[in-house]
CSV table of C-alpha atoms and ligand atoms in Angstrom, one decimal:
chain,number,residue,atom,x,y,z
A,879,MET,CA,46.0,166.1,49.8
A,880,ASN,CA,46.3,168.8,53.2
A,881,ILE,CA,44.9,168.0,56.8
A,882,LEU,CA,43.9,170.3,59.6
A,883,VAL,CA,43.2,168.0,63.0
A,884,VAL,CA,41.4,170.2,65.4
A,885,GLY,CA,42.1,169.6,69.0
A,886,SER,CA,44.8,169.1,71.8
A,887,GLY,CA,44.4,165.8,73.7
A,888,ALA,CA,45.7,162.6,73.6
A,889,ARG,CA,42.7,161.7,70.8
A,890,GLU,CA,43.6,163.9,69.0
A,891,HIS,CA,47.6,162.6,69.3
A,892,ALA,CA,46.3,159.0,67.9
A,893,LEU,CA,43.9,160.3,64.7
A,894,CYS,CA,47.2,162.4,63.8
A,895,TRP,CA,49.5,159.4,64.6
A,896,VAL,CA,47.2,157.1,62.3
A,897,ILE,CA,46.3,160.0,59.6
A,898,ALA,CA,50.0,161.0,59.2
A,899,LYS,CA,50.7,157.0,57.8
A,900,SER,CA,47.7,157.8,55.2
A,901,PRO,CA,49.2,157.9,51.8
A,902,LEU,CA,46.5,160.3,51.1
A,903,ALA,CA,48.1,163.2,53.8
A,904,ASP,CA,51.0,165.4,51.8
A,905,ARG,CA,50.7,168.1,54.8
A,906,LEU,CA,49.4,167.3,58.5
A,907,TYR,CA,48.4,170.3,60.8
A,908,CYS,CA,46.6,170.1,64.4
A,909,ALA,CA,45.1,173.2,66.0
A,910,PRO,CA,46.6,174.1,68.4
A,911,GLY,CA,48.7,170.6,69.1
A,912,ASN,CA,50.5,169.7,71.6
A,913,ALA,CA,54.4,168.5,72.5
A,914,GLY,CA,53.3,165.0,71.1
A,915,ILE,CA,51.5,165.9,68.5
A,916,ALA,CA,54.0,168.1,66.9
A,917,HIS,CA,56.1,165.2,66.4
A,918,VAL,CA,53.5,163.8,63.4
A,919,ALA,CA,52.1,167.3,62.5
A,920,THR,CA,52.1,170.8,62.0
A,921,CYS,CA,51.0,172.8,65.2
A,922,LEU,CA,49.2,176.0,64.7
A,923,ASP,CA,48.7,178.3,67.6
A,924,VAL,CA,45.0,178.3,67.4
A,925,GLY,CA,42.2,177.4,69.3
A,926,VAL,CA,39.7,175.2,69.1
A,927,ASP,CA,36.6,177.6,70.0
A,928,ASP,CA,38.3,179.9,67.9
A,929,THR,CA,36.2,179.8,64.2
A,930,PRO,CA,37.7,182.7,62.5
A,931,GLY,CA,40.9,181.6,63.3
A,932,LEU,CA,40.5,177.9,62.1
A,933,LEU,CA,38.8,179.3,58.5
A,934,ALA,CA,42.0,181.7,58.4
A,935,ALA,CA,44.6,178.5,59.0
A,936,CYS,CA,42.7,176.5,56.3
A,937,ARG,CA,43.3,179.2,53.5
A,938,ASP,CA,46.6,180.1,54.8
A,939,HIS,CA,47.7,176.2,54.5
A,940,ALA,CA,45.2,175.4,51.7
A,941,ILE,CA,43.7,172.5,53.9
A,942,ASP,CA,41.3,170.2,51.8
A,943,PHE,CA,40.4,168.5,55.3
A,944,VAL,CA,39.3,169.0,58.3
A,945,VAL,CA,39.0,166.5,61.6
A,946,VAL,CA,37.2,168.2,64.4
A,947,GLY,CA,38.3,166.2,67.7
A,948,PRO,CA,36.3,168.0,70.7
A,949,GLU,CA,32.5,168.3,70.8
A,950,GLY,CA,32.1,172.0,71.8
A,951,PRO,CA,33.1,172.9,68.7
A,952,LEU,CA,31.0,170.7,67.0
A,953,VAL,CA,27.9,171.9,69.2
A,954,ASP,CA,28.9,175.3,68.0
A,955,GLY,CA,28.8,175.0,64.6
A,956,LEU,CA,32.7,174.7,63.6
A,957,ALA,CA,31.0,171.7,60.8
A,958,ASP,CA,28.6,174.4,59.2
A,959,ALA,CA,31.0,177.3,59.2
A,960,LEU,CA,33.7,175.2,57.2
A,961,ALA,CA,31.3,173.6,55.2
A,962,GLN,CA,29.7,176.8,54.1
A,963,ALA,CA,33.4,177.8,53.5
A,964,GLY,CA,33.8,174.9,51.2
A,965,ILE,CA,36.4,172.9,53.2
A,966,LYS,CA,35.8,169.2,53.7
A,967,VAL,CA,35.3,168.3,57.5
A,968,PHE,CA,34.7,165.2,59.4
A,969,GLY,CA,32.5,165.9,62.0
A,970,PRO,CA,28.8,166.6,62.4
A,971,SER,CA,26.5,170.0,62.0
A,972,ALA,CA,25.5,171.5,64.8
A,973,ALA,CA,21.8,170.5,64.0
A,974,ALA,CA,23.1,166.8,64.3
A,975,ALA,CA,25.8,167.8,67.1
A,976,ILE,CA,22.5,168.5,69.5
A,977,LEU,CA,22.7,164.9,69.9
A,978,GLU,CA,25.2,165.3,72.8
A,979,GLY,CA,24.4,169.4,73.1
A,980,SER,CA,21.0,168.3,74.4
A,981,LYS,CA,20.6,165.6,76.9
A,982,GLY,CA,17.0,166.3,76.1
A,983,PHE,CA,16.5,166.3,73.1
A,984,MET,CA,18.5,162.9,72.9
A,985,LYS,CA,16.1,161.7,75.7
A,986,ASP,CA,12.8,162.8,72.9
A,987,LEU,CA,14.4,161.3,70.2
A,988,CYS,CA,15.0,157.8,71.8
A,989,ALA,CA,11.4,158.0,73.1
A,990,GLN,CA,9.7,159.1,69.8
A,991,TYR,CA,11.6,156.1,67.9
A,992,GLY,CA,11.6,153.4,70.4
A,993,ILE,CA,15.2,153.7,71.2
A,994,PRO,CA,16.4,151.8,74.8
A,995,THR,CA,17.0,154.0,76.9
A,996,ALA,CA,16.8,155.0,81.1
A,997,ALA,CA,13.4,156.4,81.8
A,998,TYR,CA,13.4,159.9,82.2
A,999,GLY,CA,11.9,163.7,82.4
A,1000,ARG,CA,12.3,166.7,81.9
A,1001,PHE,CA,12.4,170.0,83.9
A,1002,THR,CA,13.0,173.1,84.3
A,1003,ASP,CA,11.0,173.7,87.5
A,1004,ALA,CA,12.1,172.7,91.0
A,1005,ILE,CA,8.8,171.4,92.9
A,1006,ALA,CA,7.8,169.0,89.0
A,1007,ALA,CA,11.4,167.6,89.6
A,1008,LYS,CA,11.0,166.9,93.0
A,1009,ASP,CA,7.7,165.4,92.8
A,1010,PHE,CA,9.2,163.0,89.5
A,1011,ILE,CA,12.2,162.0,92.4
A,1012,ALA,CA,9.3,161.1,94.6
A,1013,ARG,CA,7.7,158.9,91.9
A,1014,THR,CA,11.2,157.0,90.9
A,1015,GLY,CA,12.6,157.2,94.6
A,1016,ALA,CA,16.3,156.4,94.9
A,1017,PRO,CA,18.9,155.7,93.3
A,1018,VAL,CA,18.1,158.1,90.3
A,1019,VAL,CA,20.1,160.1,88.1
A,1020,VAL,CA,20.5,164.1,87.8
A,1021,LYS,CA,21.5,165.9,84.8
A,1022,ALA,CA,22.1,169.3,83.2
A,1023,ASP,CA,20.7,169.3,79.6
A,1024,GLY,CA,23.5,170.3,78.0
A,1025,LEU,CA,27.7,170.3,77.8
A,1026,ALA,CA,29.2,170.2,81.5
A,1027,ALA,CA,32.6,168.9,80.6
A,1028,GLY,CA,31.2,165.3,81.8
A,1029,LYS,CA,30.5,167.0,85.6
A,1030,GLY,CA,27.0,167.6,84.8
A,1031,VAL,CA,25.7,164.1,85.8
A,1032,ILE,CA,25.0,163.3,89.7
A,1033,ILE,CA,24.2,159.7,90.6
A,1034,ALA,CA,22.1,160.7,94.0
A,1035,GLU,CA,21.5,157.9,96.4
A,1036,THR,CA,19.3,159.3,98.0
A,1037,VAL,CA,16.1,161.8,97.9
A,1038,PRO,CA,17.7,164.4,99.9
A,1039,ASP,CA,20.8,164.3,97.7
A,1040,ALA,CA,18.9,164.3,94.2
A,1041,HIS,CA,16.7,166.9,95.7
A,1042,ALA,CA,20.1,169.0,96.8
A,1043,ALA,CA,21.4,168.3,93.2
A,1044,VAL,CA,18.2,169.5,91.3
A,1045,ASP,CA,18.4,173.2,93.7
A,1046,ASN,CA,22.3,172.9,92.6
A,1047,ILE,CA,21.9,172.7,89.0
A,1048,LEU,CA,18.7,174.8,88.7
A,1049,GLY,CA,20.7,177.3,91.1
A,1050,GLY,CA,23.2,177.8,88.4
A,1051,GLN,CA,26.1,175.5,88.7
A,1052,PHE,CA,26.8,174.6,85.4
A,1053,GLY,CA,25.2,178.0,84.4
A,1054,GLU,CA,23.7,177.6,80.7
A,1055,ALA,CA,24.1,173.9,80.5
A,1056,GLY,CA,21.5,173.5,83.7
A,1057,ALA,CA,19.0,175.7,82.5
A,1058,GLU,CA,17.1,172.6,82.5
A,1059,LEU,CA,17.5,169.0,84.1
A,1060,VAL,CA,17.0,165.3,82.8
A,1061,ILE,CA,15.9,163.3,85.5
A,1062,GLU,CA,16.4,159.2,84.9
A,1063,GLU,CA,16.0,156.0,86.1
A,1064,PHE,CA,19.1,154.6,87.5
A,1065,MET,CA,20.3,151.6,85.2
A,1066,ASP,CA,22.2,148.6,86.6
A,1067,GLY,CA,25.0,146.9,84.3
A,1068,GLU,CA,28.3,147.1,83.0
A,1069,GLU,CA,28.9,150.3,80.7
A,1070,ALA,CA,30.9,150.3,77.3
A,1071,SER,CA,31.8,152.6,74.4
A,1072,PHE,CA,30.5,151.8,70.7
A,1073,PHE,CA,31.4,153.7,67.9
A,1074,ALA,CA,30.7,154.3,64.6
A,1075,LEU,CA,31.0,156.2,61.5
A,1076,CYS,CA,28.2,157.9,59.7
A,1077,ASP,CA,27.5,159.3,56.4
A,1078,GLY,CA,23.8,160.3,56.9
A,1079,THR,CA,22.6,157.1,55.5
A,1080,ASN,CA,25.2,154.5,55.9
A,1081,VAL,CA,26.7,152.9,58.8
A,1082,LEU,CA,30.1,151.1,60.0
A,1083,PRO,CA,30.5,150.4,63.1
A,1084,LEU,CA,34.0,150.7,64.5
A,1085,ALA,CA,35.6,148.2,67.6
A,1086,GLY,CA,34.3,148.3,70.8
A,1087,ALA,CA,35.8,149.5,73.8
A,1088,GLN,CA,35.6,150.1,78.2
A,1089,ASP,CA,36.7,153.2,79.7
A,1090,TYR,CA,37.3,153.9,83.7
A,1091,LYS,CA,36.1,157.0,84.1
A,1092,ARG,CA,36.4,157.1,88.6
A,1093,VAL,CA,39.9,158.7,89.2
A,1094,GLY,CA,40.9,156.3,92.1
A,1095,ASP,CA,41.6,152.3,91.7
A,1096,GLY,CA,39.1,150.2,92.6
A,1097,ASP,CA,36.6,152.8,90.5
A,1098,GLN,CA,36.9,155.1,93.5
A,1099,GLY,CA,36.6,159.0,93.9
A,1100,PRO,CA,35.1,161.9,91.6
A,1101,ASN,CA,34.5,161.6,87.5
A,1102,THR,CA,37.2,162.6,85.4
A,1103,GLY,CA,37.9,162.9,81.4
A,1104,GLY,CA,38.6,158.7,81.8
A,1105,MET,CA,41.6,157.3,83.0
A,1106,GLY,CA,42.1,154.8,80.8
A,1107,ALA,CA,40.8,151.9,78.6
A,1108,TYR,CA,40.9,148.5,76.3
A,1109,SER,CA,39.6,147.4,73.4
A,1110,PRO,CA,37.9,145.1,72.7
A,1111,ALA,CA,35.3,145.3,75.5
A,1112,PRO,CA,34.8,141.7,76.3
A,1113,VAL,CA,31.1,142.4,77.2
A,1114,LEU,CA,30.3,143.8,73.4
A,1115,ASP,CA,30.9,140.1,71.8
A,1116,ALA,CA,29.7,140.0,68.3
A,1117,ALA,CA,26.2,139.5,68.8
A,1118,MET,CA,26.1,142.1,71.1
A,1119,ALA,CA,27.6,144.5,68.8
A,1120,THR,CA,24.7,143.0,66.8
A,1121,ARG,CA,21.8,143.8,68.8
A,1122,VAL,CA,23.4,147.5,69.4
A,1123,MET,CA,23.6,148.5,65.7
A,1124,ALA,CA,20.3,147.1,65.2
A,1125,GLU,CA,18.4,148.3,68.7
A,1126,ILE,CA,20.3,151.6,68.9
A,1127,ILE,CA,22.6,152.9,66.3
A,1128,ARG,CA,20.8,152.4,63.0
A,1129,PRO,CA,17.1,153.3,64.8
A,1130,THR,CA,19.2,156.7,65.7
A,1131,VAL,CA,20.7,157.9,62.1
A,1132,ALA,CA,17.5,156.8,60.4
A,1133,ALA,CA,15.7,159.2,62.9
A,1134,MET,CA,18.1,161.9,62.7
A,1135,THR,CA,17.7,161.6,58.8
A,1136,ALA,CA,14.0,161.5,59.5
A,1137,GLU,CA,14.1,165.1,61.9
A,1138,GLY,CA,16.4,166.7,58.6
A,1139,ARG,CA,19.0,166.4,60.9
A,1140,PRO,CA,21.7,164.2,58.7
A,1141,TYR,CA,24.1,162.5,60.9
A,1142,GLN,CA,27.6,162.6,59.9
A,1143,GLY,CA,30.6,161.8,61.7
A,1144,VAL,CA,31.3,159.4,64.6
A,1145,LEU,CA,28.8,158.6,67.0
A,1146,TYR,CA,29.8,157.4,70.1
A,1147,ALA,CA,27.0,155.6,72.3
A,1148,GLY,CA,27.7,155.3,75.5
A,1149,LEU,CA,25.9,152.1,76.3
A,1150,MET,CA,24.4,150.2,79.8
A,1151,ILE,CA,24.6,146.6,79.1
A,1152,THR,CA,21.8,145.5,81.2
A,1153,ALA,CA,20.2,142.3,81.9
A,1154,ASP,CA,17.0,143.2,79.3
A,1155,GLY,CA,19.4,143.8,77.0
A,1156,PRO,CA,21.6,147.4,75.6
A,1157,LYS,CA,20.4,150.1,76.6
A,1158,LEU,CA,21.7,154.1,75.5
A,1159,ILE,CA,23.1,156.3,78.3
A,1160,GLU,CA,24.2,159.0,76.5
A,1161,TYR,CA,25.3,160.0,72.7
A,1162,ASN,CA,28.7,161.6,72.0
A,1163,VAL,CA,29.2,163.1,68.5
A,1164,ARG,CA,33.0,162.6,69.1
A,1165,PHE,CA,35.5,159.9,69.6
A,1166,GLY,CA,35.8,158.9,73.2
A,1167,ASP,CA,39.2,159.8,75.1
A,1168,PRO,CA,40.9,157.6,75.5
A,1169,GLU,CA,38.9,155.5,73.8
A,1170,CYS,CA,40.3,156.9,70.6
A,1171,GLN,CA,43.7,155.6,71.3
A,1172,VAL,CA,43.0,151.9,72.3
A,1173,LEU,CA,40.9,152.5,68.9
A,1174,MET,CA,43.7,153.9,67.0
A,1175,ALA,CA,46.3,151.3,68.3
A,1176,ARG,CA,44.3,148.5,66.5
A,1177,LEU,CA,43.6,150.2,63.6
A,1178,ALA,CA,45.1,148.2,60.6
A,1179,SER,CA,43.2,150.5,57.3
A,1180,ASP,CA,44.2,153.6,56.4
A,1181,LEU,CA,41.5,155.7,58.2
A,1182,VAL,CA,41.5,158.8,56.1
A,1183,PRO,CA,38.8,157.3,53.3
A,1184,ALA,CA,36.4,156.3,55.6
A,1185,LEU,CA,36.8,159.7,57.8
A,1186,MET,CA,36.5,161.0,54.3
A,1187,ALA,CA,33.2,159.3,53.3
A,1188,CYS,CA,31.3,160.7,56.8
A,1189,ALA,CA,31.5,164.1,54.2
A,1190,ASP,CA,30.9,162.8,51.2
A,1191,GLY,CA,28.8,159.7,51.1
A,1192,GLY,CA,29.6,156.1,50.3
A,1193,LEU,CA,30.6,154.7,53.8
A,1194,ASP,CA,28.9,151.4,52.2
A,1195,THR,CA,32.0,150.9,50.4
A,1196,ILE,CA,34.8,150.8,53.1
A,1197,THR,CA,35.6,148.4,55.7
A,1198,LEU,CA,38.5,148.8,58.4
A,1199,ASP,CA,40.5,146.1,59.5
A,1200,TRP,CA,41.5,145.4,63.0
A,1201,LYS,CA,44.3,143.8,64.9
A,1202,ASP,CA,43.8,140.9,66.5
A,1203,GLU,CA,45.7,142.2,69.5
A,1204,ALA,CA,43.9,143.8,72.5
A,1205,ALA,CA,44.9,147.7,73.0
A,1206,LEU,CA,45.6,149.1,76.3
A,1207,CYS,CA,45.8,152.8,77.6
A,1208,VAL,CA,46.5,154.1,81.0
A,1209,VAL,CA,46.2,157.9,81.5
A,1210,MET,CA,48.8,159.6,83.5
A,1211,ALA,CA,47.5,162.7,85.2
A,1212,ALA,CA,48.7,165.9,86.8
A,1213,ASN,CA,49.1,165.2,90.5
A,1214,GLY,CA,45.6,167.0,91.8
A,1215,TYR,CA,43.8,166.2,89.0
A,1216,PRO,CA,40.6,166.1,88.5
A,1217,GLY,CA,40.6,169.4,91.2
A,1218,ALA,CA,43.0,171.9,91.2
A,1219,TYR,CA,46.6,170.0,89.6
A,1220,ASP,CA,50.1,171.7,89.6
A,1221,LYS,CA,50.9,172.8,85.9
A,1222,GLY,CA,55.0,172.7,84.6
A,1223,SER,CA,56.4,169.6,86.5
A,1224,VAL,CA,59.1,167.9,83.8
A,1225,ILE,CA,58.8,164.7,82.4
A,1226,LYS,CA,61.5,162.6,82.1
A,1227,ASN,CA,62.5,158.9,79.7
A,1228,LEU,CA,59.3,159.4,77.8
A,1229,ASP,CA,61.3,158.4,74.3
A,1230,ALA,CA,62.3,155.3,76.3
A,1231,ALA,CA,58.7,154.5,76.8
A,1232,ASP,CA,57.7,155.1,73.6
A,1233,ALA,CA,60.6,153.1,72.0
A,1234,MET,CA,59.5,150.3,73.7
A,1235,ALA,CA,57.8,147.5,70.8
A,1236,ASP,CA,53.9,147.9,70.4
A,1237,VAL,CA,53.7,150.9,72.7
A,1238,THR,CA,53.1,154.4,71.7
A,1239,VAL,CA,52.9,157.6,74.1
A,1240,PHE,CA,50.0,159.7,73.4
A,1241,HIS,CA,50.5,163.2,74.7
A,1242,ALA,CA,47.6,165.1,76.0
A,1243,GLY,CA,48.7,168.4,78.0
A,1244,THR,CA,52.0,168.9,77.1
A,1245,ALA,CA,54.0,172.3,75.8
A,1246,THR,CA,58.0,171.9,74.8
A,1247,GLN,CA,60.1,174.0,77.6
A,1248,ASP,CA,63.9,174.4,77.2
A,1249,ALA,CA,63.7,171.0,75.2
A,1250,ALA,CA,62.3,169.5,78.3
A,1251,THR,CA,58.6,168.3,77.8
A,1252,ILE,CA,56.5,169.7,80.8
A,1253,ALA,CA,53.0,169.3,81.8
A,1254,THR,CA,50.3,172.1,81.0
A,1255,GLY,CA,47.4,170.0,81.9
A,1256,GLY,CA,44.9,167.7,83.9
A,1257,ARG,CA,45.5,164.6,81.6
A,1258,VAL,CA,48.6,164.4,80.4
A,1259,LEU,CA,49.8,161.5,78.7
A,1260,GLY,CA,47.8,158.4,77.6
A,1261,VAL,CA,50.5,155.7,77.6
A,1262,THR,CA,49.0,153.1,74.9
A,1263,ALA,CA,49.8,149.3,74.0
A,1264,LEU,CA,49.0,146.0,72.0
A,1265,GLY,CA,49.1,142.8,73.4
A,1266,SER,CA,47.9,139.2,72.3
A,1267,THR,CA,45.5,139.3,75.4
A,1268,ILE,CA,44.1,142.4,77.7
A,1269,ALA,CA,45.9,140.8,80.1
A,1270,ALA,CA,49.6,140.9,78.4
A,1271,ALA,CA,48.5,144.4,76.6
A,1272,GLN,CA,47.8,145.9,80.4
A,1273,GLN,CA,51.5,144.2,81.2
A,1274,ASN,CA,52.9,146.0,78.2
A,1275,THR,CA,51.6,149.1,79.2
A,1276,TYR,CA,52.8,149.4,83.2
A,1277,ALA,CA,56.2,148.6,81.8
A,1278,ALA,CA,56.3,151.4,79.7
A,1279,VAL,CA,54.5,153.4,82.1
A,1280,ASP,CA,57.4,152.0,85.4
A,1281,LEU,CA,59.6,153.8,82.5
A,1282,ILE,CA,58.5,157.1,82.9
A,1283,ASN,CA,60.3,159.2,84.8
A,1284,TRP,CA,57.3,161.9,86.3
A,1285,PRO,CA,57.1,162.6,90.2
A,1286,GLY,CA,54.4,165.3,89.3
A,1287,GLY,CA,52.0,162.9,88.0
A,1288,PHE,CA,50.0,159.9,89.1
A,1289,CYS,CA,47.8,156.8,86.8
A,1290,ARG,CA,45.4,154.1,88.1
A,1291,ARG,CA,47.6,150.6,88.3
A,1292,ASP,CA,44.3,149.2,87.5
A,1293,ILE,CA,43.1,149.7,84.1
A,1294,GLY,CA,41.5,146.7,82.5
A,1295,TRP,CA,40.2,144.7,85.4
A,1296,ARG,CA,37.2,144.3,84.7
A,1297,ALA,CA,37.9,142.9,81.3
A,1298,LEU,CA,40.3,140.3,83.5
A,1299,ASP,CA,37.6,140.0,86.5
A,1300,ARG,CA,35.6,138.1,83.7
B,268,AMP,P1,26.9,160.2,81.2
B,268,AMP,O1,27.8,162.1,80.9
B,268,AMP,O2,25.8,160.6,80.7
B,268,AMP,O3,27.6,159.8,80.5
B,268,AMP,O4,26.7,160.1,82.1
B,268,AMP,C1,28.1,159.7,83.4
B,268,AMP,C2,28.5,158.6,83.4
B,268,AMP,O5,26.9,158.5,84.7
B,268,AMP,C3,27.4,157.4,82.7
B,268,AMP,O6,29.1,157.0,82.4
B,268,AMP,C4,27.3,156.3,83.4
B,268,AMP,O7,28.5,155.5,84.9
B,268,AMP,C5,26.6,157.3,85.1
B,268,AMP,N1,25.1,157.2,84.6
B,268,AMP,C6,24.8,158.1,83.8
B,268,AMP,N2,23.1,157.9,83.3
B,268,AMP,C7,23.2,156.5,84.2
B,268,AMP,C8,21.7,156.3,84.5
B,268,AMP,N3,21.0,156.4,84.0
B,268,AMP,N4,22.0,154.9,85.2
B,268,AMP,C9,23.0,154.6,85.6
B,268,AMP,N5,24.2,155.2,85.3
B,268,AMP,C10,24.0,156.2,84.7
B,269,LIG,N1,36.1,158.8,77.7
B,269,LIG,C1,34.9,159.4,77.7
B,269,LIG,C2,34.6,160.2,76.6
B,269,LIG,O1,35.3,160.4,76.2
B,269,LIG,O2,33.7,161.2,77.3
């Protein structure tokens, strides 16, 4: 079977890395890929948003199965276009991807089907939004309804901050994504990421993970796409995972089917584990990045049959085994990220880090130039290692990070602290 992975991040590198090992994969392609992905797949120069180009690539390379990494093309209907062309695809239809594409849709679904989440209101009008804020008080969370590259969420500590967020978002800060607002009660607790594969009917839970969204040590500074992650997440023990499946994931999958939007793909629940139990913060319709890197490092089974079952049905016949070891990923980013960052700096000694036992360096924003690896993006590398415990995985990961010679980049030095503090 010929397989095409769509995307260019470390998440897609991790997916290609496991898919390349599958006996089911004859040829593996990635569009557009990056310098690291080029070691395990043939990279095609087609962007993730270029649907006609992706369809043409599928024809040219006799692709049997497409695995879509990022949310943007899913929300825009890439899975539908591929299915219409008769190509099997891992990833939800646009009708189902609305779970991530519209926070308002997700909140209304939760309200209608009794899925635990923060109390909320939906607004297109600033006066009504500020009325709601007057009643809830601060802290309060103001969100743009649509996709805003992870930046459309403002945790307002004061009422004036909340008002400013309302005015900025409705004033066009996030374009069309901010034409509508969701305002939410602030939930206190510990965050965790939960992943489940779905075929529209059956649900297969994957391992849990936690990520680190802030750019700086001690969870300081602005939010990013994610600066590190580990799996398993101690806060998501077996009992909590059972609750999450029963109270959140299964009711959502059933609700989506009842709404005529059967969910097929990976469902990523961003959770707050509160004193009252697990509550949903948000849904994503794709794997987390960097959570995918630690999940793939721990996976002991062939992923391809499970991904195909999401498209074909029959997920109830699939089991996935996980290594007992913990995995931890540290993201190395270009200096300046998540603001304006430098491009083109040279990264040296990657091979030495990658050659360490139980270490894999997943690439995100990299390219090859004159035989050197250069940084081309904000998040550039996801250095990932296994260990018998999270502490051991952390030690191995930072030993690998310290071998990499890249003055143009930085990383957090404290990934894993939340688990180690417990
Ligand atoms: P989201 O993009 O919806 O995942 O939000 C980004 C981050 O904002 C989350 O990872 C949480 O840390 C925080 N957040 C979002 N909604 C809430 C909420 N209702 N209460 C507390 N924190 C929240
Ligand atoms: N790690 C957060 C995300 O993928 O959205």
